[in-house]
């Protein structure tokens, strides 16, 4: 018996990286998935690698586009008949600068994708399925939403908002729907390229567990929080950081 036998998950931003690993994990544990991303070709390749139309459907679009979101929800119900799990994985960080240097338009875009879109995905899944049948939401936040970091201020405040949104939605949507989040430190994906830099070993040495994260580390936590194993957990943010934040900058 897989933890996701008979279950269906919608995972945004899942043609590569953490989202794709989460989709793979859920499929490996018996589930079917609908994955999204902006670029159609890598998304189609990912859906095929996840088992093709019986198991995985890829629907291209922007996470913050209302029409795309409505299409994903409608086509998920049409193809697979239910939405048990929503993983709000899409997140952007187009600027690496001090908060005071970031243009309001760039700030608004980050908030639109990282916070507002996540709230709207939950609203859409809730309205279409979860309010009557229950479900679980997992939001992908970041340790940047828990601690300040050089150059990551606007992104970090958006992830802090996502963490608070997780608590608020957990409160509002209980008991039918559980809402939790994960907060990873640096995970080796395309997204983290600028953070890893040229000396991965030096960065990894600052992690008590001695290495950076890999997408499977986060996928395992997403699968846990999305599954019945986490049936009594809601409103929580699980930090996944190889111990990176334990010393609070002291040691
Ligand atoms: N990697 C890290 O170190 C790290 C640490 C903490 C938190 N996170 C969070 O983890 C999440 C996933 O990051 P990742 O590292 O897995 O990134 P990634 O490897 O770059 O993958 C991002 C995925 O999202 C899609 N995407 C990007 N913008 C999108 C948009 N506006 N609408 C729809 N899809 C979009 C991308 O495909 P397209 O380009 O085709 O759209 C791709 O499938 C993000 O929320 C990020 O903030 C990452």
PDB file of C-alpha atoms and ligand atoms in Angstrom:
ATOM      1  CA  UNK A   1       0.000   0.000   0.000  1.00  0.00           C
ATOM      2  CA  UNK A   2       1.358   3.412  -0.997  1.00  0.00           C
ATOM      3  CA  UNK A   3       0.516   6.479   1.058  1.00  0.00           C
ATOM      4  CA  UNK A   4      -1.008   8.112  -2.034  1.00  0.00           C
ATOM      5  CA  UNK A   5      -2.917   5.153  -3.475  1.00  0.00           C
ATOM      6  CA  UNK A   6      -6.059   6.570  -5.087  1.00  0.00           C
ATOM      7  CA  UNK A   7      -4.987  10.142  -4.302  1.00  0.00           C
ATOM      8  CA  UNK A   8      -4.410  13.050  -6.669  1.00  0.00           C
ATOM      9  CA  UNK A   9      -1.979  15.935  -6.146  1.00  0.00           C
ATOM     10  CA  UNK A  10      -1.646  19.247  -7.966  1.00  0.00           C
ATOM     11  CA  UNK A  11       1.931  20.533  -7.807  1.00  0.00           C
ATOM     12  CA  UNK A  12       2.824  23.948  -9.198  1.00  0.00           C
ATOM     13  CA  UNK A  13       6.251  24.661 -10.681  1.00  0.00           C
ATOM     14  CA  UNK A  14       7.121  21.010 -11.125  1.00  0.00           C
ATOM     15  CA  UNK A  15       8.972  20.559 -14.428  1.00  0.00           C
ATOM     16  CA  UNK A  16      12.255  20.423 -12.479  1.00  0.00           C
ATOM     17  CA  UNK A  17      13.772  20.869  -9.033  1.00  0.00           C
ATOM     18  CA  UNK A  18      11.805  20.450  -5.816  1.00  0.00           C
ATOM     19  CA  UNK A  19       8.376  20.319  -7.467  1.00  0.00           C
ATOM     20  CA  UNK A  20       9.410  17.558  -9.841  1.00  0.00           C
ATOM     21  CA  UNK A  21      10.967  15.543  -7.002  1.00  0.00           C
ATOM     22  CA  UNK A  22       7.751  15.911  -4.982  1.00  0.00           C
ATOM     23  CA  UNK A  23       5.712  14.723  -7.964  1.00  0.00           C
ATOM     24  CA  UNK A  24       8.005  11.711  -8.400  1.00  0.00           C
ATOM     25  CA  UNK A  25       7.741  10.825  -4.738  1.00  0.00           C
ATOM     26  CA  UNK A  26       3.926  10.996  -4.776  1.00  0.00           C
ATOM     27  CA  UNK A  27       3.735   8.881  -7.937  1.00  0.00           C
ATOM     28  CA  UNK A  28       6.167   6.340  -6.440  1.00  0.00           C
ATOM     29  CA  UNK A  29       3.819   6.103  -3.466  1.00  0.00           C
ATOM     30  CA  UNK A  30       0.784   5.357  -5.628  1.00  0.00           C
ATOM     31  CA  UNK A  31      -0.616   8.792  -6.452  1.00  0.00           C
ATOM     32  CA  UNK A  32      -1.455  10.615  -9.654  1.00  0.00           C
ATOM     33  CA  UNK A  33      -0.243  14.154 -10.234  1.00  0.00           C
ATOM     34  CA  UNK A  34      -1.005  17.262 -12.217  1.00  0.00           C
ATOM     35  CA  UNK A  35       2.100  19.401 -12.645  1.00  0.00           C
ATOM     36  CA  UNK A  36       2.536  22.950 -13.917  1.00  0.00           C
ATOM     37  CA  UNK A  37       5.309  25.206 -15.204  1.00  0.00           C
ATOM     38  CA  UNK A  38       5.546  28.026 -17.737  1.00  0.00           C
ATOM     39  CA  UNK A  39       7.551  26.264 -20.465  1.00  0.00           C
ATOM     40  CA  UNK A  40       5.521  23.514 -22.177  1.00  0.00           C
ATOM     41  CA  UNK A  41       8.352  21.300 -23.480  1.00  0.00           C
ATOM     42  CA  UNK A  42      10.227  20.573 -20.238  1.00  0.00           C
ATOM     43  CA  UNK A  43       6.854  20.156 -18.555  1.00  0.00           C
ATOM     44  CA  UNK A  44       5.725  17.594 -21.133  1.00  0.00           C
ATOM     45  CA  UNK A  45       9.029  15.743 -20.677  1.00  0.00           C
ATOM     46  CA  UNK A  46       8.527  15.703 -16.903  1.00  0.00           C
ATOM     47  CA  UNK A  47       4.947  14.419 -17.214  1.00  0.00           C
ATOM     48  CA  UNK A  48       6.112  11.654 -19.561  1.00  0.00           C
ATOM     49  CA  UNK A  49       8.911  10.692 -17.152  1.00  0.00           C
ATOM     50  CA  UNK A  50       6.333  10.478 -14.356  1.00  0.00           C
ATOM     51  CA  UNK A  51       4.381   7.843 -16.276  1.00  0.00           C
ATOM     52  CA  UNK A  52       2.359   9.700 -18.900  1.00  0.00           C
ATOM     53  CA  UNK A  53      -1.361  10.445 -19.101  1.00  0.00           C
ATOM     54  CA  UNK A  54      -2.603   7.688 -16.763  1.00  0.00           C
ATOM     55  CA  UNK A  55      -0.419   9.022 -13.957  1.00  0.00           C
ATOM     56  CA  UNK A  56       0.750  12.537 -14.688  1.00  0.00           C
ATOM     57  CA  UNK A  57      -0.716  15.451 -16.559  1.00  0.00           C
ATOM     58  CA  UNK A  58       1.297  18.572 -17.377  1.00  0.00           C
ATOM     59  CA  UNK A  59      -0.568  21.845 -17.868  1.00  0.00           C
ATOM     60  CA  UNK A  60       1.566  24.826 -18.863  1.00  0.00           C
ATOM     61  CA  UNK A  61       0.919  28.322 -17.526  1.00  0.00           C
ATOM     62  CA  UNK A  62       1.908  30.956 -14.996  1.00  0.00           C
ATOM     63  CA  UNK A  63       1.077  30.179 -11.379  1.00  0.00           C
ATOM     64  CA  UNK A  64      -0.247  33.720 -10.912  1.00  0.00           C
ATOM     65  CA  UNK A  65      -2.582  33.581 -13.924  1.00  0.00           C
ATOM     66  CA  UNK A  66      -6.242  33.202 -12.903  1.00  0.00           C
ATOM     67  CA  UNK A  67      -7.287  31.514 -16.153  1.00  0.00           C
ATOM     68  CA  UNK A  68      -4.438  28.993 -15.935  1.00  0.00           C
ATOM     69  CA  UNK A  69      -5.358  28.166 -12.354  1.00  0.00           C
ATOM     70  CA  UNK A  70      -9.008  27.624 -13.282  1.00  0.00           C
ATOM     71  CA  UNK A  71      -7.940  25.411 -16.191  1.00  0.00           C
ATOM     72  CA  UNK A  72      -5.700  23.276 -13.965  1.00  0.00           C
ATOM     73  CA  UNK A  73      -8.420  22.722 -11.373  1.00  0.00           C
ATOM     74  CA  UNK A  74     -11.056  21.895 -14.008  1.00  0.00           C
ATOM     75  CA  UNK A  75      -8.799  19.552 -15.999  1.00  0.00           C
ATOM     76  CA  UNK A  76      -7.583  17.794 -12.847  1.00  0.00           C
ATOM     77  CA  UNK A  77     -11.146  16.964 -11.857  1.00  0.00           C
ATOM     78  CA  UNK A  78     -11.992  15.972 -15.442  1.00  0.00           C
ATOM     79  CA  UNK A  79      -8.969  13.679 -15.837  1.00  0.00           C
ATOM     80  CA  UNK A  80      -8.517  12.274 -12.320  1.00  0.00           C
ATOM     81  CA  UNK A  81     -11.767  13.127 -10.485  1.00  0.00           C
ATOM     82  CA  UNK A  82     -10.359  14.589  -7.259  1.00  0.00           C
ATOM     83  CA  UNK A  83      -7.763  16.923  -5.672  1.00  0.00           C
ATOM     84  CA  UNK A  84      -6.459  15.527  -2.393  1.00  0.00           C
ATOM     85  CA  UNK A  85      -3.194  17.431  -2.163  1.00  0.00           C
ATOM     86  CA  UNK A  86      -2.103  20.861  -3.376  1.00  0.00           C
ATOM     87  CA  UNK A  87       1.594  21.715  -3.329  1.00  0.00           C
ATOM     88  CA  UNK A  88       2.191  25.450  -3.763  1.00  0.00           C
ATOM     89  CA  UNK A  89       5.783  25.070  -4.893  1.00  0.00           C
ATOM     90  CA  UNK A  90       6.197  27.925  -7.362  1.00  0.00           C
ATOM     91  CA  UNK A  91       8.310  30.740  -6.015  1.00  0.00           C
ATOM     92  CA  UNK A  92      10.468  33.383  -7.658  1.00  0.00           C
ATOM     93  CA  UNK A  93      13.423  35.481  -6.566  1.00  0.00           C
ATOM     94  CA  UNK A  94      14.415  37.704  -9.498  1.00  0.00           C
ATOM     95  CA  UNK A  95      16.392  40.223  -7.396  1.00  0.00           C
ATOM     96  CA  UNK A  96      19.395  39.813  -5.136  1.00  0.00           C
ATOM     97  CA  UNK A  97      19.653  43.171  -3.402  1.00  0.00           C
ATOM     98  CA  UNK A  98      18.962  45.131  -0.241  1.00  0.00           C
ATOM     99  CA  UNK A  99      15.278  45.835   0.327  1.00  0.00           C
ATOM    100  CA  UNK A 100      15.776  49.609  -0.015  1.00  0.00           C
ATOM    101  CA  UNK A 101      17.136  49.138  -3.550  1.00  0.00           C
ATOM    102  CA  UNK A 102      14.272  47.048  -4.912  1.00  0.00           C
ATOM    103  CA  UNK A 103      11.750  48.759  -7.188  1.00  0.00           C
ATOM    104  CA  UNK A 104       8.131  48.524  -6.033  1.00  0.00           C
ATOM    105  CA  UNK A 105       7.166  46.819  -9.312  1.00  0.00           C
ATOM    106  CA  UNK A 106       9.709  44.018  -8.674  1.00  0.00           C
ATOM    107  CA  UNK A 107       8.486  43.696  -5.098  1.00  0.00           C
ATOM    108  CA  UNK A 108       4.889  43.483  -6.262  1.00  0.00           C
ATOM    109  CA  UNK A 109       5.752  40.734  -8.761  1.00  0.00           C
ATOM    110  CA  UNK A 110       7.489  38.644  -6.093  1.00  0.00           C
ATOM    111  CA  UNK A 111       4.519  39.015  -3.757  1.00  0.00           C
ATOM    112  CA  UNK A 112       2.096  38.267  -6.577  1.00  0.00           C
ATOM    113  CA  UNK A 113       3.744  34.922  -7.399  1.00  0.00           C
ATOM    114  CA  UNK A 114       4.987  33.849  -3.955  1.00  0.00           C
ATOM    115  CA  UNK A 115       2.046  34.916  -1.792  1.00  0.00           C
ATOM    116  CA  UNK A 116      -1.085  35.992  -3.637  1.00  0.00           C
ATOM    117  CA  UNK A 117      -0.977  33.157  -6.180  1.00  0.00           C
ATOM    118  CA  UNK A 118      -0.468  30.609  -3.388  1.00  0.00           C
ATOM    119  CA  UNK A 119      -3.563  31.931  -1.594  1.00  0.00           C
ATOM    120  CA  UNK A 120      -5.586  31.804  -4.811  1.00  0.00           C
ATOM    121  CA  UNK A 121      -4.513  28.200  -5.552  1.00  0.00           C
ATOM    122  CA  UNK A 122      -5.759  27.190  -2.124  1.00  0.00           C
ATOM    123  CA  UNK A 123      -9.011  29.074  -2.678  1.00  0.00           C
ATOM    124  CA  UNK A 124      -9.529  27.373  -6.037  1.00  0.00           C
ATOM    125  CA  UNK A 125      -8.795  23.852  -4.774  1.00  0.00           C
ATOM    126  CA  UNK A 126     -10.905  24.443  -1.690  1.00  0.00           C
ATOM    127  CA  UNK A 127     -13.892  25.716  -3.653  1.00  0.00           C
ATOM    128  CA  UNK A 128     -13.748  22.997  -6.305  1.00  0.00           C
ATOM    129  CA  UNK A 129     -13.056  19.958  -4.112  1.00  0.00           C
ATOM    130  CA  UNK A 130     -11.483  20.226  -0.671  1.00  0.00           C
ATOM    131  CA  UNK A 131     -14.296  22.010   1.173  1.00  0.00           C
ATOM    132  CA  UNK A 132     -16.566  19.010   0.605  1.00  0.00           C
ATOM    133  CA  UNK A 133     -14.026  16.166   0.520  1.00  0.00           C
ATOM    134  CA  UNK A 134     -11.084  17.345   2.615  1.00  0.00           C
ATOM    135  CA  UNK A 135      -7.495  17.669   1.552  1.00  0.00           C
ATOM    136  CA  UNK A 136      -3.990  18.768   2.400  1.00  0.00           C
ATOM    137  CA  UNK A 137      -1.979  21.786   1.261  1.00  0.00           C
ATOM    138  CA  UNK A 138       1.800  22.055   1.454  1.00  0.00           C
ATOM    139  CA  UNK A 139       3.370  25.462   0.795  1.00  0.00           C
ATOM    140  CA  UNK A 140       7.047  25.677  -0.101  1.00  0.00           C
ATOM    141  CA  UNK A 141       8.498  28.552   1.944  1.00  0.00           C
ATOM    142  CA  UNK A 142      12.180  29.083   2.815  1.00  0.00           C
ATOM    143  CA  UNK A 143      14.446  29.679   5.793  1.00  0.00           C
ATOM    144  CA  UNK A 144      14.713  33.173   4.272  1.00  0.00           C
ATOM    145  CA  UNK A 145      11.170  33.598   5.582  1.00  0.00           C
ATOM    146  CA  UNK A 146      12.389  32.812   9.105  1.00  0.00           C
ATOM    147  CA  UNK A 147      15.713  34.666   9.236  1.00  0.00           C
ATOM    148  CA  UNK A 148      17.097  37.738   7.446  1.00  0.00           C
ATOM    149  CA  UNK A 149      19.734  37.065   4.803  1.00  0.00           C
ATOM    150  CA  UNK A 150      21.912  39.349   2.654  1.00  0.00           C
ATOM    151  CA  UNK A 151      20.202  40.213  -0.638  1.00  0.00           C
ATOM    152  CA  UNK A 152      17.191  38.015   0.049  1.00  0.00           C
ATOM    153  CA  UNK A 153      15.062  40.551   1.917  1.00  0.00           C
ATOM    154  CA  UNK A 154      12.110  40.930  -0.431  1.00  0.00           C
ATOM    155  CA  UNK A 155      12.016  37.212  -1.210  1.00  0.00           C
ATOM    156  CA  UNK A 156      12.345  36.489   2.518  1.00  0.00           C
ATOM    157  CA  UNK A 157       9.463  38.750   3.468  1.00  0.00           C
ATOM    158  CA  UNK A 158       7.315  37.067   0.822  1.00  0.00           C
ATOM    159  CA  UNK A 159       8.159  33.665   2.304  1.00  0.00           C
ATOM    160  CA  UNK A 160       7.446  35.003   5.814  1.00  0.00           C
ATOM    161  CA  UNK A 161       4.044  36.019   4.509  1.00  0.00           C
ATOM    162  CA  UNK A 162       3.603  32.515   3.085  1.00  0.00           C
ATOM    163  CA  UNK A 163       4.435  31.009   6.486  1.00  0.00           C
ATOM    164  CA  UNK A 164       1.849  33.230   8.187  1.00  0.00           C
ATOM    165  CA  UNK A 165      -0.631  32.484   5.395  1.00  0.00           C
ATOM    166  CA  UNK A 166      -0.075  28.793   6.134  1.00  0.00           C
ATOM    167  CA  UNK A 167      -1.110  29.325   9.753  1.00  0.00           C
ATOM    168  CA  UNK A 168      -4.070  31.502   8.839  1.00  0.00           C
ATOM    169  CA  UNK A 169      -5.410  29.090   6.226  1.00  0.00           C
ATOM    170  CA  UNK A 170      -4.894  26.146   8.584  1.00  0.00           C
ATOM    171  CA  UNK A 171      -7.016  27.966  11.119  1.00  0.00           C
ATOM    172  CA  UNK A 172      -9.714  28.955   8.630  1.00  0.00           C
ATOM    173  CA  UNK A 173      -9.999  25.683   6.692  1.00  0.00           C
ATOM    174  CA  UNK A 174      -9.876  23.158   9.556  1.00  0.00           C
ATOM    175  CA  UNK A 175     -11.098  20.542  10.088  1.00  0.00           C
ATOM    176  CA  UNK A 176     -11.590  19.625   6.409  1.00  0.00           C
ATOM    177  CA  UNK A 177      -8.244  20.821   5.119  1.00  0.00           C
ATOM    178  CA  UNK A 178      -4.779  20.697   6.667  1.00  0.00           C
ATOM    179  CA  UNK A 179      -2.331  23.414   5.594  1.00  0.00           C
ATOM    180  CA  UNK A 180       1.394  23.126   6.301  1.00  0.00           C
ATOM    181  CA  UNK A 181       4.658  24.405   4.880  1.00  0.00           C
ATOM    182  CA  UNK A 182       8.284  23.445   4.455  1.00  0.00           C
ATOM    183  CA  UNK A 183      11.140  25.925   4.850  1.00  0.00           C
ATOM    184  CA  UNK A 184      14.278  24.658   3.102  1.00  0.00           C
ATOM    185  CA  UNK A 185      17.775  26.126   3.263  1.00  0.00           C
ATOM    186  CA  UNK A 186      19.846  25.882   0.068  1.00  0.00           C
ATOM    187  CA  UNK A 187      18.740  22.979  -2.122  1.00  0.00           C
ATOM    188  CA  UNK A 188      20.738  22.132  -5.231  1.00  0.00           C
ATOM    189  CA  UNK A 189      18.432  23.214  -8.068  1.00  0.00           C
ATOM    190  CA  UNK A 190      18.629  25.735 -10.931  1.00  0.00           C
ATOM    191  CA  UNK A 191      16.960  28.252  -8.635  1.00  0.00           C
ATOM    192  CA  UNK A 192      19.792  28.059  -6.094  1.00  0.00           C
ATOM    193  CA  UNK A 193      22.640  28.532  -8.578  1.00  0.00           C
ATOM    194  CA  UNK A 194      23.507  32.064  -7.437  1.00  0.00           C
ATOM    195  CA  UNK A 195      23.280  31.060  -3.780  1.00  0.00           C
ATOM    196  CA  UNK A 196      25.561  28.042  -4.141  1.00  0.00           C
ATOM    197  CA  UNK A 197      28.179  30.070  -6.014  1.00  0.00           C
ATOM    198  CA  UNK A 198      31.488  28.588  -7.116  1.00  0.00           C
ATOM    199  CA  UNK A 199      32.569  26.994  -3.853  1.00  0.00           C
ATOM    200  CA  UNK A 200      29.881  24.487  -2.928  1.00  0.00           C
ATOM    201  CA  UNK A 201      32.197  22.719  -0.475  1.00  0.00           C
ATOM    202  CA  UNK A 202      32.739  25.922   1.529  1.00  0.00           C
ATOM    203  CA  UNK A 203      29.015  26.556   1.724  1.00  0.00           C
ATOM    204  CA  UNK A 204      28.287  22.935   2.600  1.00  0.00           C
ATOM    205  CA  UNK A 205      30.806  23.173   5.453  1.00  0.00           C
ATOM    206  CA  UNK A 206      28.538  25.760   7.137  1.00  0.00           C
ATOM    207  CA  UNK A 207      25.835  23.088   7.405  1.00  0.00           C
ATOM    208  CA  UNK A 208      26.170  20.852  10.486  1.00  0.00           C
ATOM    209  CA  UNK A 209      25.047  17.853   8.431  1.00  0.00           C
ATOM    210  CA  UNK A 210      27.865  18.630   5.993  1.00  0.00           C
ATOM    211  CA  UNK A 211      25.991  19.040   2.732  1.00  0.00           C
ATOM    212  CA  UNK A 212      23.469  21.177   0.891  1.00  0.00           C
ATOM    213  CA  UNK A 213      19.941  19.915   0.346  1.00  0.00           C
ATOM    214  CA  UNK A 214      18.835  17.926  -2.679  1.00  0.00           C
ATOM    215  CA  UNK A 215      15.300  18.006  -4.105  1.00  0.00           C
ATOM    216  CA  UNK A 216      14.540  14.568  -2.643  1.00  0.00           C
ATOM    217  CA  UNK A 217      15.116  15.902   0.888  1.00  0.00           C
ATOM    218  CA  UNK A 218      12.286  18.377   0.406  1.00  0.00           C
ATOM    219  CA  UNK A 219      10.096  15.927  -1.520  1.00  0.00           C
ATOM    220  CA  UNK A 220      10.181  13.515   1.426  1.00  0.00           C
ATOM    221  CA  UNK A 221       8.888  16.220   3.790  1.00  0.00           C
ATOM    222  CA  UNK A 222       6.234  17.378   1.313  1.00  0.00           C
ATOM    223  CA  UNK A 223       5.023  13.784   0.945  1.00  0.00           C
ATOM    224  CA  UNK A 224       4.889  13.374   4.729  1.00  0.00           C
ATOM    225  CA  UNK A 225       2.887  16.576   5.273  1.00  0.00           C
ATOM    226  CA  UNK A 226       0.575  15.761   2.363  1.00  0.00           C
ATOM    227  CA  UNK A 227      -0.112  12.237   3.582  1.00  0.00           C
ATOM    228  CA  UNK A 228      -2.287  10.741   6.310  1.00  0.00           C
ATOM    229  CA  UNK A 229       0.888  10.284   8.381  1.00  0.00           C
ATOM    230  CA  UNK A 230       0.507  14.000   9.171  1.00  0.00           C
ATOM    231  CA  UNK A 231      -3.234  13.729   9.942  1.00  0.00           C
ATOM    232  CA  UNK A 232      -2.902  15.649  13.236  1.00  0.00           C
ATOM    233  CA  UNK A 233      -0.533  18.327  11.967  1.00  0.00           C
ATOM    234  CA  UNK A 234      -1.757  21.656  10.601  1.00  0.00           C
ATOM    235  CA  UNK A 235      -0.455  25.226  10.448  1.00  0.00           C
ATOM    236  CA  UNK A 236       3.159  24.095  10.890  1.00  0.00           C
ATOM    237  CA  UNK A 237       6.302  24.977   8.976  1.00  0.00           C
ATOM    238  CA  UNK A 238       8.898  22.223   8.896  1.00  0.00           C
ATOM    239  CA  UNK A 239      12.442  23.613   8.614  1.00  0.00           C
ATOM    240  CA  UNK A 240      14.681  21.534   6.333  1.00  0.00           C
ATOM    241  CA  UNK A 241      18.171  22.907   6.639  1.00  0.00           C
ATOM    242  CA  UNK A 242      20.756  20.279   7.525  1.00  0.00           C
ATOM    243  CA  UNK A 243      21.076  22.096  10.856  1.00  0.00           C
ATOM    244  CA  UNK A 244      22.114  25.368   9.166  1.00  0.00           C
ATOM    245  CA  UNK A 245      20.019  27.658  11.389  1.00  0.00           C
ATOM    246  CA  UNK A 246      20.792  25.953  14.712  1.00  0.00           C
ATOM    247  CA  UNK A 247      23.657  28.214  15.731  1.00  0.00           C
ATOM    248  CA  UNK A 248      21.800  31.515  15.070  1.00  0.00           C
ATOM    249  CA  UNK A 249      25.026  33.012  13.751  1.00  0.00           C
ATOM    250  CA  UNK A 250      26.917  32.511  17.034  1.00  0.00           C
ATOM    251  CA  UNK A 251      29.151  29.605  16.070  1.00  0.00           C
TER     252      UNK A 251
HETATM  253  N1  LIG B   1      16.446  25.694  -4.248  1.00  0.00           N
HETATM  254  C1  LIG B   1      16.554  26.285  -3.073  1.00  0.00           C
HETATM  255  O1  LIG B   1      17.642  26.479  -2.516  1.00  0.00           O
HETATM  256  C2  LIG B   1      15.301  26.698  -2.347  1.00  0.00           C
HETATM  257  C3  LIG B   1      15.408  26.995  -0.973  1.00  0.00           C
HETATM  258  C4  LIG B   1      14.285  27.383  -0.279  1.00  0.00           C
HETATM  259  C5  LIG B   1      13.071  27.467  -0.934  1.00  0.00           C
HETATM  260  N2  LIG B   1      12.989  27.180  -2.268  1.00  0.00           N
HETATM  261  C6  LIG B   1      11.688  27.287  -2.902  1.00  0.00           C
HETATM  262  O2  LIG B   1      11.409  26.069  -3.544  1.00  0.00           O
HETATM  263  C7  LIG B   1      10.497  26.300  -4.612  1.00  0.00           C
HETATM  264  C8  LIG B   1      10.979  25.564  -5.855  1.00  0.00           C
HETATM  265  O3  LIG B   1      12.268  26.016  -6.167  1.00  0.00           O
HETATM  266  P1  LIG B   1      13.334  25.110  -6.965  1.00  0.00           P
HETATM  267  O4  LIG B   1      14.630  25.348  -6.312  1.00  0.00           O
HETATM  268  O5  LIG B   1      12.834  23.737  -7.138  1.00  0.00           O
HETATM  269  O6  LIG B   1      13.342  25.889  -8.375  1.00  0.00           O
HETATM  270  P2  LIG B   1      13.654  25.372  -9.862  1.00  0.00           P
HETATM  271  O7  LIG B   1      14.480  24.156  -9.869  1.00  0.00           O
HETATM  272  O8  LIG B   1      14.144  26.591 -10.576  1.00  0.00           O
HETATM  273  O9  LIG B   1      12.203  24.975 -10.421  1.00  0.00           O
HETATM  274  C9  LIG B   1      11.204  25.948 -10.506  1.00  0.00           C
HETATM  275  C10 LIG B   1       9.998  25.347 -11.194  1.00  0.00           C
HETATM  276  O10 LIG B   1       8.929  26.302 -11.155  1.00  0.00           O
HETATM  277  C11 LIG B   1       8.540  26.651 -12.502  1.00  0.00           C
HETATM  278  N3  LIG B   1       8.165  28.078 -12.450  1.00  0.00           N
HETATM  279  C12 LIG B   1       8.964  29.132 -12.206  1.00  0.00           C
HETATM  280  N4  LIG B   1       8.253  30.274 -12.212  1.00  0.00           N
HETATM  281  C13 LIG B   1       6.962  29.910 -12.454  1.00  0.00           C
HETATM  282  C14 LIG B   1       5.737  30.629 -12.566  1.00  0.00           C
HETATM  283  N5  LIG B   1       5.700  31.967 -12.444  1.00  0.00           N
HETATM  284  N6  LIG B   1       4.601  29.930 -12.801  1.00  0.00           N
HETATM  285  C15 LIG B   1       4.632  28.578 -12.937  1.00  0.00           C
HETATM  286  N7  LIG B   1       5.755  27.841 -12.842  1.00  0.00           N
HETATM  287  C16 LIG B   1       6.898  28.515 -12.599  1.00  0.00           C
HETATM  288  C17 LIG B   1       9.752  26.305 -13.353  1.00  0.00           C
HETATM  289  O11 LIG B   1       9.442  26.008 -14.707  1.00  0.00           O
HETATM  290  P3  LIG B   1       9.345  27.197 -15.817  1.00  0.00           P
HETATM  291  O12 LIG B   1      10.642  27.949 -15.750  1.00  0.00           O
HETATM  292  O13 LIG B   1       9.106  26.479 -17.123  1.00  0.00           O
HETATM  293  O14 LIG B   1       8.177  28.021 -15.410  1.00  0.00           O
HETATM  294  C18 LIG B   1      10.229  25.029 -12.651  1.00  0.00           C
HETATM  295  O15 LIG B   1       9.411  23.927 -13.009  1.00  0.00           O
HETATM  296  C19 LIG B   1      10.369  27.820  -4.743  1.00  0.00           C
HETATM  297  O16 LIG B   1       9.200  28.253  -4.098  1.00  0.00           O
HETATM  298  C20 LIG B   1      11.582  28.339  -3.989  1.00  0.00           C
HETATM  299  O17 LIG B   1      11.360  29.629  -3.453  1.00  0.00           O
HETATM  300  C21 LIG B   1      14.066  26.799  -2.976  1.00  0.00           C
END
